[in-house]
XYZ file of N, CA and C in Angstrom:
720
model
N -3.881 15.856 -11.617
C -3.890 14.500 -12.122
C -5.073 14.226 -13.021
N -5.950 15.234 -13.157
C -7.077 15.055 -14.039
C -8.226 14.284 -13.415
N -8.146 13.969 -12.099
C -9.232 13.284 -11.428
C -9.199 13.691 -9.971
N -10.368 13.671 -9.322
C -10.445 14.173 -7.967
C -9.974 13.156 -6.948
N -10.041 11.862 -7.277
C -9.687 10.846 -6.305
C -8.388 10.162 -6.675
N -7.479 10.126 -5.736
C -6.225 9.418 -5.945
C -6.397 7.952 -5.575
N -5.567 7.112 -6.145
C -5.610 5.706 -5.785
C -4.939 5.519 -4.426
N -5.229 4.400 -3.789
C -4.647 4.133 -2.478
C -3.112 4.083 -2.503
N -2.488 3.461 -3.510
C -1.022 3.527 -3.536
C -0.498 4.963 -3.587
N -1.145 5.810 -4.368
C -0.717 7.202 -4.448
C -0.883 7.897 -3.096
N -2.028 7.664 -2.449
C -2.280 8.304 -1.161
C -1.297 7.825 -0.090
N -1.018 6.517 -0.079
C -0.077 5.982 0.896
C 1.311 6.586 0.695
N 1.721 6.730 -0.552
C 3.038 7.305 -0.840
C 3.090 8.771 -0.449
N 2.035 9.525 -0.716
C 2.008 10.933 -0.331
C 2.037 11.092 1.187
N 1.386 10.170 1.910
C 1.451 10.201 3.370
C 2.870 9.969 3.866
N 3.591 9.080 3.180
C 4.939 8.712 3.608
C 5.990 9.750 3.220
N 5.670 10.631 2.293
C 6.648 11.594 1.799
C 6.839 12.725 2.801
N 8.063 12.900 3.248
C 8.385 13.949 4.216
C 8.539 15.276 3.469
N 7.702 16.276 3.786
C 7.764 17.544 3.039
C 9.040 18.327 3.285
N 9.740 18.024 4.372
C 10.966 18.758 4.699
C 12.182 18.171 4.004
N 12.326 16.859 4.081
C 13.528 16.204 3.548
C 13.363 15.705 2.115
N 12.112 15.525 1.665
C 11.901 14.997 0.321
C 12.146 13.508 0.228
N 12.250 12.826 1.365
C 12.433 11.380 1.387
C 11.157 10.712 1.879
N 11.085 9.393 1.717
C 9.916 8.656 2.174
C 10.218 7.951 3.483
N 9.270 8.023 4.411
C 9.408 7.304 5.669
C 9.229 5.812 5.418
N 9.860 4.997 6.253
C 9.750 3.542 6.186
C 9.986 2.987 4.773
N 11.091 3.344 4.132
C 11.294 2.911 2.742
C 11.366 1.402 2.572
N 11.852 0.674 3.591
C 11.995 -0.769 3.441
C 10.646 -1.475 3.357
N 9.668 -0.992 4.100
C 8.352 -1.639 4.119
C 7.349 -0.987 3.176
N 7.699 0.181 2.631
C 6.738 0.915 1.826
C 6.400 0.182 0.528
N 7.375 -0.488 -0.088
C 7.073 -1.261 -1.292
C 6.029 -2.335 -1.006
N 6.137 -2.987 0.158
C 5.147 -3.986 0.549
C 3.769 -3.337 0.702
N 3.750 -2.172 1.348
C 2.487 -1.468 1.528
C 1.865 -1.035 0.219
N 2.708 -0.616 -0.729
C 2.180 -0.210 -2.034
C 1.596 -1.400 -2.779
N 2.235 -2.568 -2.654
C 1.680 -3.777 -3.269
C 0.331 -4.119 -2.642
N 0.238 -3.979 -1.322
C -1.037 -4.211 -0.653
C -2.083 -3.192 -1.046
N -1.672 -1.935 -1.182
C -2.609 -0.884 -1.582
C -3.158 -1.138 -2.981
N -2.340 -1.703 -3.863
C -2.831 -2.067 -5.196
C -3.958 -3.093 -5.091
N -3.781 -4.076 -4.210
C -4.813 -5.094 -4.044
C -6.120 -4.479 -3.551
N -6.029 -3.588 -2.565
C -7.247 -2.960 -2.047
C -7.918 -2.121 -3.123
N -7.124 -1.376 -3.888
C -7.698 -0.540 -4.953
C -8.390 -1.400 -5.997
N -7.796 -2.521 -6.356
C -8.429 -3.435 -7.313
C -9.710 -4.022 -6.736
N -9.719 -4.289 -5.435
C -10.935 -4.800 -4.803
C -12.033 -3.741 -4.806
N -11.675 -2.495 -4.502
C -12.659 -1.409 -4.523
C -13.221 -1.201 -5.924
N -12.409 -1.518 -6.944
C -12.856 -1.391 -8.337
C -13.629 -2.623 -8.803
N -13.803 -3.608 -7.927
C -14.568 -4.801 -8.276
C -13.827 -5.803 -9.133
N -12.495 -5.679 -9.212
C -11.716 -6.588 -10.064
C -11.266 -7.845 -9.334
N -11.031 -7.746 -8.029
C -10.620 -8.902 -7.239
C -11.450 -8.933 -5.964
N -11.408 -10.069 -5.273
C -12.150 -10.213 -4.018
C -11.398 -11.185 -3.122
N -11.522 -11.023 -1.790
C -10.877 -11.964 -0.890
C -11.568 -13.320 -0.924
N -10.782 -14.373 -0.812
C -11.286 -15.743 -0.746
C -10.538 -16.418 0.402
N -11.054 -16.250 1.625
C -10.291 -16.671 2.792
C -9.081 -15.779 2.929
N -7.877 -16.383 2.959
C -6.655 -15.582 3.008
C -6.043 -15.422 1.624
N -6.841 -15.707 0.610
C -6.369 -15.613 -0.770
C -7.077 -14.496 -1.520
N -6.537 -14.176 -2.687
C -7.081 -13.132 -3.548
C -7.501 -13.779 -4.859
N -8.748 -13.548 -5.251
C -9.263 -14.125 -6.486
C -9.662 -13.016 -7.451
N -9.343 -13.196 -8.716
C -9.783 -12.263 -9.752
C -11.222 -12.588 -10.107
N -12.098 -11.595 -9.995
C -13.514 -11.810 -10.299
C -13.940 -11.070 -11.561
N -13.139 -10.102 -11.998
C -13.427 -9.368 -13.229
C -12.100 -8.914 -13.828
N -11.616 -9.560 -14.889
C -10.293 -9.234 -15.432
C -10.251 -7.986 -16.303
N -11.378 -7.311 -16.469
C -11.402 -6.124 -17.327
C -10.474 -5.042 -16.780
N -9.628 -4.433 -17.618
C -8.693 -3.399 -17.156
C -9.413 -2.217 -16.508
N -8.710 -1.559 -15.596
C -9.264 -0.395 -14.907
C -8.965 0.900 -15.643
N -7.945 0.873 -16.522
C -7.498 2.094 -17.179
C -6.284 2.704 -16.515
N -5.903 2.183 -15.342
C -4.694 2.622 -14.662
C -3.596 1.620 -14.999
N -2.548 2.020 -15.734
C -1.542 1.066 -16.218
C -0.873 0.256 -15.112
N -0.555 0.897 -13.997
C 0.145 0.185 -12.922
C -0.770 -0.822 -12.254
N -2.018 -0.437 -11.998
C -2.983 -1.375 -11.424
C -3.291 -2.506 -12.396
N -3.398 -2.179 -13.675
C -3.733 -3.200 -14.661
C -2.600 -4.202 -14.835
N -1.374 -3.765 -14.642
C -0.250 -4.692 -14.685
C -0.359 -5.711 -13.550
N -0.701 -5.234 -12.356
C -0.884 -6.136 -11.221
C -2.073 -7.063 -11.459
N -3.157 -6.528 -12.007
C -4.339 -7.334 -12.277
C -4.029 -8.442 -13.277
N -3.264 -8.123 -14.310
C -2.921 -9.124 -15.316
C -2.037 -10.221 -14.715
N -1.108 -9.853 -13.857
C -0.272 -10.862 -13.211
C -1.107 -11.776 -12.322
N -2.076 -11.199 -11.625
C -2.978 -12.016 -10.808
C -3.805 -12.951 -11.683
N -4.284 -12.438 -12.814
C -5.099 -13.250 -13.713
C -4.307 -14.429 -14.248
N -3.036 -14.203 -14.551
C -2.204 -15.273 -15.103
C -1.960 -16.393 -14.112
N -2.117 -16.106 -12.829
C -1.926 -17.172 -11.843
C -2.932 -18.304 -12.065
N -4.112 -17.969 -12.527
C -5.113 -18.989 -12.830
C -5.906 -19.473 -11.637
N -5.437 -19.251 -10.432
C -6.157 -19.652 -9.221
C -5.862 -18.630 -8.141
N -6.728 -18.536 -7.127
C -6.499 -17.553 -6.071
C -5.121 -17.705 -5.429
N -4.517 -16.578 -5.135
C -3.168 -16.559 -4.562
C -3.236 -16.005 -3.147
N -2.448 -16.573 -2.260
C -2.403 -16.062 -0.896
C -1.873 -14.636 -0.906
N -2.555 -13.751 -0.178
C -2.151 -12.345 -0.135
C -0.725 -12.195 0.354
N -0.324 -13.026 1.328
C 1.020 -12.903 1.874
C 2.074 -13.303 0.850
N 1.755 -14.251 -0.034
C 2.698 -14.630 -1.086
C 2.793 -13.544 -2.150
N 1.665 -12.949 -2.489
C 1.673 -11.886 -3.495
C 2.476 -10.690 -3.003
N 2.181 -10.240 -1.792
C 2.858 -9.069 -1.245
C 4.325 -9.371 -0.962
N 4.623 -10.617 -0.608
C 5.994 -10.985 -0.303
C 6.854 -11.271 -1.507
N 6.273 -11.195 -2.713
C 7.056 -11.385 -3.922
C 7.977 -10.199 -4.156
N 8.772 -10.242 -5.222
C 9.699 -9.132 -5.508
C 8.953 -7.810 -5.678
N 9.171 -6.880 -4.763
C 8.453 -5.612 -4.780
C 9.381 -4.411 -4.925
N 10.670 -4.627 -5.001
C 11.575 -3.495 -5.118
C 11.294 -2.732 -6.404
N 11.064 -1.451 -6.270
C 10.802 -0.632 -7.449
C 9.432 0.003 -7.471
N 8.460 -0.525 -6.704
C 7.124 0.066 -6.721
C 7.156 1.514 -6.236
N 7.966 1.772 -5.231
C 8.057 3.131 -4.704
C 8.524 4.096 -5.793
N 9.555 3.694 -6.536
C 10.068 4.563 -7.586
C 9.080 4.698 -8.735
N 8.389 3.613 -9.052
C 7.378 3.659 -10.114
C 6.301 4.686 -9.774
N 5.836 4.663 -8.527
C 4.776 5.597 -8.142
C 5.294 7.017 -7.967
N 6.534 7.174 -7.524
C 7.105 8.518 -7.462
C 7.209 9.122 -8.863
N 7.660 8.315 -9.829
C 7.752 8.793 -11.211
C 6.363 9.131 -11.753
N 5.376 8.323 -11.377
C 4.003 8.584 -11.813
C 3.499 9.903 -11.235
N 3.723 10.122 -9.942
C 3.287 11.371 -9.318
C 4.006 12.577 -9.921
N 5.267 12.371 -10.327
C 6.002 13.462 -10.972
C 5.393 13.792 -12.334
N 5.056 12.759 -13.103
C 4.424 12.998 -14.413
C 3.092 13.716 -14.264
N 2.388 13.413 -13.172
C 1.080 14.036 -12.941
C 1.186 15.423 -12.321
N 2.425 15.845 -12.021
C 2.613 17.166 -11.449
C 2.370 17.247 -9.958
N 2.271 16.088 -9.274
C 2.033 16.081 -7.837
C 3.317 16.284 -7.034
N 4.444 15.848 -7.597
C 5.747 16.057 -6.947
C 6.745 16.477 -8.019
N 7.855 17.043 -7.577
C 8.935 17.314 -8.520
C 10.234 16.783 -7.932
N 11.074 16.251 -8.816
C 12.333 15.639 -8.399
C 13.402 16.704 -8.213
N 14.207 16.543 -7.162
C 15.313 17.444 -6.878
C 16.585 16.613 -6.828
N 17.481 16.842 -7.779
C 18.736 16.091 -7.825
C 19.703 16.633 -6.783
N 20.501 15.733 -6.220
C 21.491 16.136 -5.231
C 22.606 15.118 -5.161
N 23.431 15.238 -4.136
C 24.542 14.307 -3.932
C 24.646 13.949 -2.458
N 25.030 12.709 -2.209
C 25.290 12.255 -0.856
C 26.804 12.232 -0.636
N 27.241 12.888 0.426
C 28.675 12.988 0.728
C 29.432 13.646 -0.415
N 28.748 14.463 -1.213
C 29.389 15.169 -2.303
C 29.778 14.302 -3.478
N 29.357 13.011 -3.462
C 29.773 12.099 -4.524
C 28.588 11.341 -5.121
N 27.858 10.618 -4.278
C 26.791 9.755 -4.771
C 25.567 10.564 -5.178
N 25.067 10.371 -6.411
C 23.873 11.116 -6.839
C 22.629 10.628 -6.098
N 21.789 11.555 -5.717
C 20.533 11.226 -5.041
C 19.399 11.998 -5.701
N 18.202 11.524 -5.470
C 17.008 12.224 -5.951
C 16.010 12.318 -4.813
N 15.577 13.509 -4.514
C 14.557 13.730 -3.500
C 13.306 14.281 -4.188
N 12.174 14.109 -3.531
C 10.905 14.495 -4.144
C 10.152 15.444 -3.221
N 9.775 16.587 -3.773
C 9.012 17.585 -3.034
C 7.599 17.660 -3.597
N 6.627 17.658 -2.708
C 5.232 17.784 -3.147
C 5.005 19.172 -3.728
N 4.320 19.240 -4.856
C 4.035 20.534 -5.473
C 2.769 21.161 -4.899
N 1.915 20.345 -4.275
C 0.681 20.843 -3.672
C 0.489 20.126 -2.343
N 0.976 20.721 -1.280
C 0.903 20.069 0.027
C -0.527 19.978 0.548
N -1.453 20.739 -0.043
C -2.845 20.672 0.395
C -3.425 19.281 0.175
N -2.980 18.603 -0.884
C -3.478 17.255 -1.159
C -3.070 16.315 -0.029
N -1.811 16.357 0.370
C -1.340 15.519 1.468
C -2.059 15.858 2.763
N -2.296 17.152 2.996
C -3.013 17.542 4.217
C -4.435 17.000 4.212
N -5.083 17.011 3.049
C -6.453 16.490 2.964
C -6.482 14.992 3.249
N -5.487 14.256 2.735
C -5.424 12.815 2.973
C -5.237 12.546 4.461
N -4.300 13.266 5.077
C -4.056 13.088 6.509
C -5.275 13.495 7.324
N -6.001 14.517 6.873
C -7.189 14.966 7.609
C -8.249 13.874 7.681
N -8.342 13.044 6.649
C -9.294 11.928 6.688
C -8.943 10.956 7.798
N -7.647 10.667 7.949
C -7.225 9.784 9.032
C -7.466 10.454 10.385
N -7.130 11.740 10.480
C -7.323 12.461 11.740
C -8.786 12.426 12.164
N -9.684 12.616 11.200
C -11.108 12.631 11.506
C -11.574 11.270 12.012
N -11.118 10.205 11.355
C -11.510 8.860 11.778
C -10.977 8.552 13.175
N -9.769 9.007 13.461
C -9.165 8.777 14.775
C -9.866 9.609 15.848
N -10.170 10.837 15.536
C -10.724 11.761 16.519
C -12.178 11.448 16.853
N -12.987 11.168 15.833
C -14.421 11.004 16.045
C -14.804 9.602 16.499
N -14.012 8.610 16.123
C -14.373 7.246 16.459
C -15.481 6.681 15.589
N -15.967 7.470 14.641
C -17.003 6.996 13.724
C -16.357 6.074 12.700
N -16.951 4.892 12.427
C -16.357 3.989 11.435
C -16.146 4.704 10.104
N -14.930 4.699 9.593
C -14.651 5.415 8.344
C -15.134 4.638 7.127
N -15.113 5.287 5.979
C -15.435 4.601 4.740
C -14.345 3.577 4.442
N -14.641 2.567 3.603
C -13.660 1.500 3.345
C -12.310 2.004 2.849
N -12.306 3.046 2.027
C -11.045 3.562 1.490
C -10.175 4.136 2.611
N -10.772 4.928 3.479
C -10.010 5.513 4.582
C -9.577 4.446 5.569
N -10.456 3.475 5.851
C -10.100 2.392 6.767
C -8.919 1.593 6.224
N -8.936 1.305 4.916
C -7.837 0.562 4.307
C -6.553 1.373 4.336
N -6.643 2.674 4.083
C -5.460 3.535 4.130
C -4.864 3.532 5.537
N -5.728 3.606 6.557
C -5.251 3.568 7.936
C -4.578 2.239 8.240
N -5.186 1.142 7.787
C -4.620 -0.187 8.027
C -3.242 -0.315 7.389
N -3.098 0.175 6.166
C -1.816 0.086 5.466
C -0.780 1.007 6.095
N -1.203 2.203 6.507
C -0.274 3.127 7.160
C 0.276 2.498 8.432
N -0.593 1.853 9.200
C -0.125 1.160 10.405
C 0.802 0.008 10.042
N 0.426 -0.766 9.034
C 1.181 -1.971 8.676
C 2.615 -1.655 8.261
N 2.819 -0.543 7.568
C 4.176 -0.216 7.102
C 4.947 0.629 8.109
N 4.306 0.953 9.242
C 5.012 1.681 10.293
C 4.992 3.182 10.169
N 3.960 3.742 9.519
C 3.900 5.191 9.368
C 3.333 5.898 10.594
N 2.881 5.126 11.594
C 2.262 5.746 12.763
C 3.151 6.784 13.423
N 4.430 6.460 13.632
C 5.336 7.395 14.303
C 5.713 8.564 13.406
N 5.584 8.385 12.099
C 5.824 9.479 11.164
C 4.644 10.451 11.168
N 3.426 9.903 11.241
C 2.225 10.737 11.186
C 1.863 11.320 12.542
N 2.109 10.547 13.604
C 1.737 10.960 14.962
C 2.934 10.708 15.894
N 3.940 11.569 15.836
C 5.204 11.309 16.557
C 5.104 11.599 18.061
N 6.085 11.067 18.772
C 6.265 11.389 20.179
C 5.228 10.773 21.106
N 5.388 11.070 22.392
C 4.449 10.562 23.396
C 3.043 11.107 23.183
N 2.965 12.352 22.692
C 1.651 12.954 22.485
C 0.870 12.264 21.367
N 1.584 11.547 20.501
C 0.901 10.852 19.415
C 0.591 9.408 19.715
N 0.885 8.962 20.942
C 0.718 7.550 21.265
C -0.728 7.085 21.127
N -1.674 7.856 21.653
C -3.075 7.443 21.571
C -3.569 7.440 20.127
N -3.094 8.391 19.325
C -3.487 8.426 17.909
C -2.937 7.214 17.169
N -1.702 6.816 17.493
C -1.132 5.621 16.860
C -1.928 4.380 17.227
N -2.383 4.330 18.464
C -3.188 3.194 18.904
C -4.520 3.148 18.176
N -5.151 4.311 18.009
C -6.434 4.351 17.297
C -6.239 4.062 15.810
N -5.111 4.498 15.249
C -4.810 4.186 13.854
C -4.758 2.681 13.655
N -4.100 1.994 14.584
C -4.021 0.533 14.523
C -5.412 -0.085 14.619
N -6.279 0.467 15.468
C -7.610 -0.111 15.673
C -8.496 0.024 14.443
N -8.206 1.001 13.566
C -9.031 1.190 12.374
C -8.906 0.022 11.397
N -7.948 -0.853 11.631
C -7.707 -1.976 10.734
C -8.925 -2.891 10.636
N -9.776 -2.873 11.661
C -10.905 -3.810 11.689
C -12.104 -3.348 10.859
N -12.058 -2.140 10.331
C -13.240 -1.582 9.669
C -13.341 -1.922 8.187
N -12.333 -2.556 7.611
C -12.422 -2.955 6.201
C -11.786 -4.325 6.046
N -12.562 -5.346 5.681
C -12.021 -6.715 5.593
C -10.852 -6.838 4.629
N -10.947 -6.231 3.459
C -9.871 -6.337 2.490
C -8.632 -5.591 2.975
N -8.840 -4.392 3.516
C -7.714 -3.642 4.060
C -7.049 -4.390 5.203
N -7.862 -5.022 6.047
C -7.308 -5.808 7.141
C -6.520 -6.998 6.652
N -7.038 -7.681 5.619
C -6.351 -8.843 5.060
C -4.969 -8.473 4.540
N -4.896 -7.420 3.728
C -3.600 -7.072 3.135
C -2.670 -6.451 4.173
N -3.215 -5.710 5.139
C -2.369 -5.133 6.183
C -1.725 -6.235 7.014
N -2.493 -7.254 7.372
C -1.931 -8.380 8.112
C -0.892 -9.114 7.261
N -1.147 -9.209 5.955
C -0.174 -9.863 5.071
C 1.127 -9.075 5.020
N 1.032 -7.736 4.955
C 2.228 -6.891 4.958
C 3.027 -7.120 6.238
N 2.333 -7.156 7.374
C 3.028 -7.356 8.650
C 3.610 -8.758 8.747
N 2.887 -9.757 8.210
C 3.406 -11.127 8.229
C 4.696 -11.240 7.425
N 4.734 -10.585 6.265
C 5.947 -10.621 5.440
C 7.113 -9.990 6.195
N 6.859 -8.854 6.834
C 7.924 -8.190 7.581
C 8.404 -9.027 8.767
N 7.486 -9.827 9.331
C 7.835 -10.668 10.473
C 8.364 -12.034 10.054
N 8.499 -12.240 8.734
C 9.024 -13.503 8.247
C 8.058 -14.653 8.356
N 6.751 -14.341 8.386
C 5.754 -15.388 8.561
C 5.069 -15.773 7.262
N 5.650 -15.375 6.127
C 4.985 -15.625 4.844
C 4.850 -17.100 4.541
N 5.701 -17.932 5.122
C 5.670 -19.355 4.809
C 4.526 -20.076 5.504
N 3.938 -19.457 6.545
C 2.885 -20.120 7.298
C 1.521 -19.591 6.870
N 0.565 -20.454 6.513
C -0.758 -19.988 6.116
C -1.503 -19.365 7.272
N -2.158 -18.260 7.030
C -2.997 -17.626 8.040
C -4.337 -18.328 8.082
N -4.804 -18.686 9.292
C -6.092 -19.351 9.411
C -7.213 -18.383 9.083
N -8.208 -18.858 8.408
C -9.353 -18.017 8.079
C -10.599 -18.669 8.639
N -11.295 -18.044 9.598
C -12.489 -18.647 10.155
C -13.584 -18.822 9.137
N -13.514 -18.071 8.026
C -14.568 -18.171 7.018
C -14.349 -19.335 6.066
N -13.167 -19.954 6.095
C -12.875 -21.024 5.154
C -13.690 -22.258 5.492
N -14.348 -22.890 4.519
C -15.161 -24.065 4.783
C -14.296 -25.236 5.185
N -14.824 -26.147 6.065
C -14.038 -27.289 6.500
C -13.727 -28.213 5.347
N -12.526 -28.797 5.413
C -12.162 -29.774 4.395
C -11.691 -29.172 3.105
N -11.498 -27.861 3.074
C -11.055 -27.213 1.840
C -9.650 -27.675 1.496
N -9.436 -28.072 0.250
C -8.135 -28.539 -0.168
C -7.208 -27.356 -0.376
N -5.938 -27.594 -0.123
C -4.967 -26.521 -0.335
C -4.741 -26.321 -1.818
N -4.464 -25.082 -2.182
C -4.279 -24.757 -3.594
C -2.879 -25.159 -4.020
N -2.661 -25.150 -5.335
C -1.339 -25.429 -5.874
C -0.373 -24.371 -5.371
N 0.846 -24.738 -4.955
C 1.797 -23.738 -4.444
C 1.990 -22.612 -5.439
N 2.062 -21.398 -4.906
C 2.214 -20.208 -5.750
C 3.609 -20.193 -6.341
N 3.686 -19.958 -7.635
C 4.977 -19.865 -8.305
C 5.571 -18.488 -8.087
N 6.886 -18.387 -8.056
C 7.515 -17.074 -7.856
C 7.141 -16.121 -8.970
N 7.056 -14.847 -8.606
C 6.782 -13.816 -9.612
C 7.945 -13.703 -10.557
N 7.645 -13.217 -11.758
C 8.737 -13.025 -12.706
C 9.649 -11.926 -12.231
N 10.812 -11.810 -12.837
C 11.951 -11.040 -12.357
C 11.648 -9.792 -11.558
N 12.421 -9.552 -10.571
C 12.200 -8.426 -9.688
C 12.527 -7.117 -10.383
N 11.874 -6.059 -9.910
C 12.111 -4.730 -10.458
C 13.419 -4.171 -9.939
N 13.877 -3.108 -10.553
C 15.114 -2.457 -10.099
C 14.881 -1.811 -8.744
N 15.918 -1.767 -7.936
C 15.807 -1.162 -6.615
C 15.496 0.330 -6.766
N 14.600 0.807 -5.890
C 14.165 2.200 -5.977
C 15.325 3.149 -5.721
N 15.272 4.308 -6.423
C 16.344 5.276 -6.257
C 16.103 6.220 -5.090
N 14.800 6.417 -4.753
C 14.504 7.379 -3.696
C 14.734 6.733 -2.340
N 15.187 7.458 -1.387
C 15.411 6.970 -0.024
C 14.654 7.883 0.921
């Protein structure tokens, strides 16, 4: 990919990609997780910051990553901080396919055409370098095993992996129960990762309409103008 560090959306997608089947685990919630991962990546880049349960743009300068910059520009156009749950709960269909296509262009995965029931065309994705996925998973394993507070990037990745339901994919069966529990506990180690992970879970639980209380919010704060719907939704992802 021409750089040593992958973005959080890329890492989350590589974690979700099953090396055997070429499909992604938790496809229904993964688009939500990728939207949340974009927010965390923008925060790590200093472009946005949490404001209670909202997201505020603090530096509109592009990052150089086209997909992240598209999200940053949409946030900037809002003109005022937007609730994370409203942003993540907006039309997200297509993010998974966008990032799969991006990873394919970068040579991280390759597409394999096939058919379902001998009729319907399908596309599966195989990682071209499984060592990258193993390294990403090893960071989570280390944080779970040692109990040492991880760096913000790893903590956010763990929070998002838990939020989209990847725990049983990464740590299956009864033997993985304690690891899944520790994965969930890592959510507390990064405020931004925790904010977006809770927003992802709220959207899945149908709680997007209710504001999340923020103990940091000053008393008497006026509510912001209702968030307008995002512009047209993306095409439904082709990968399953």
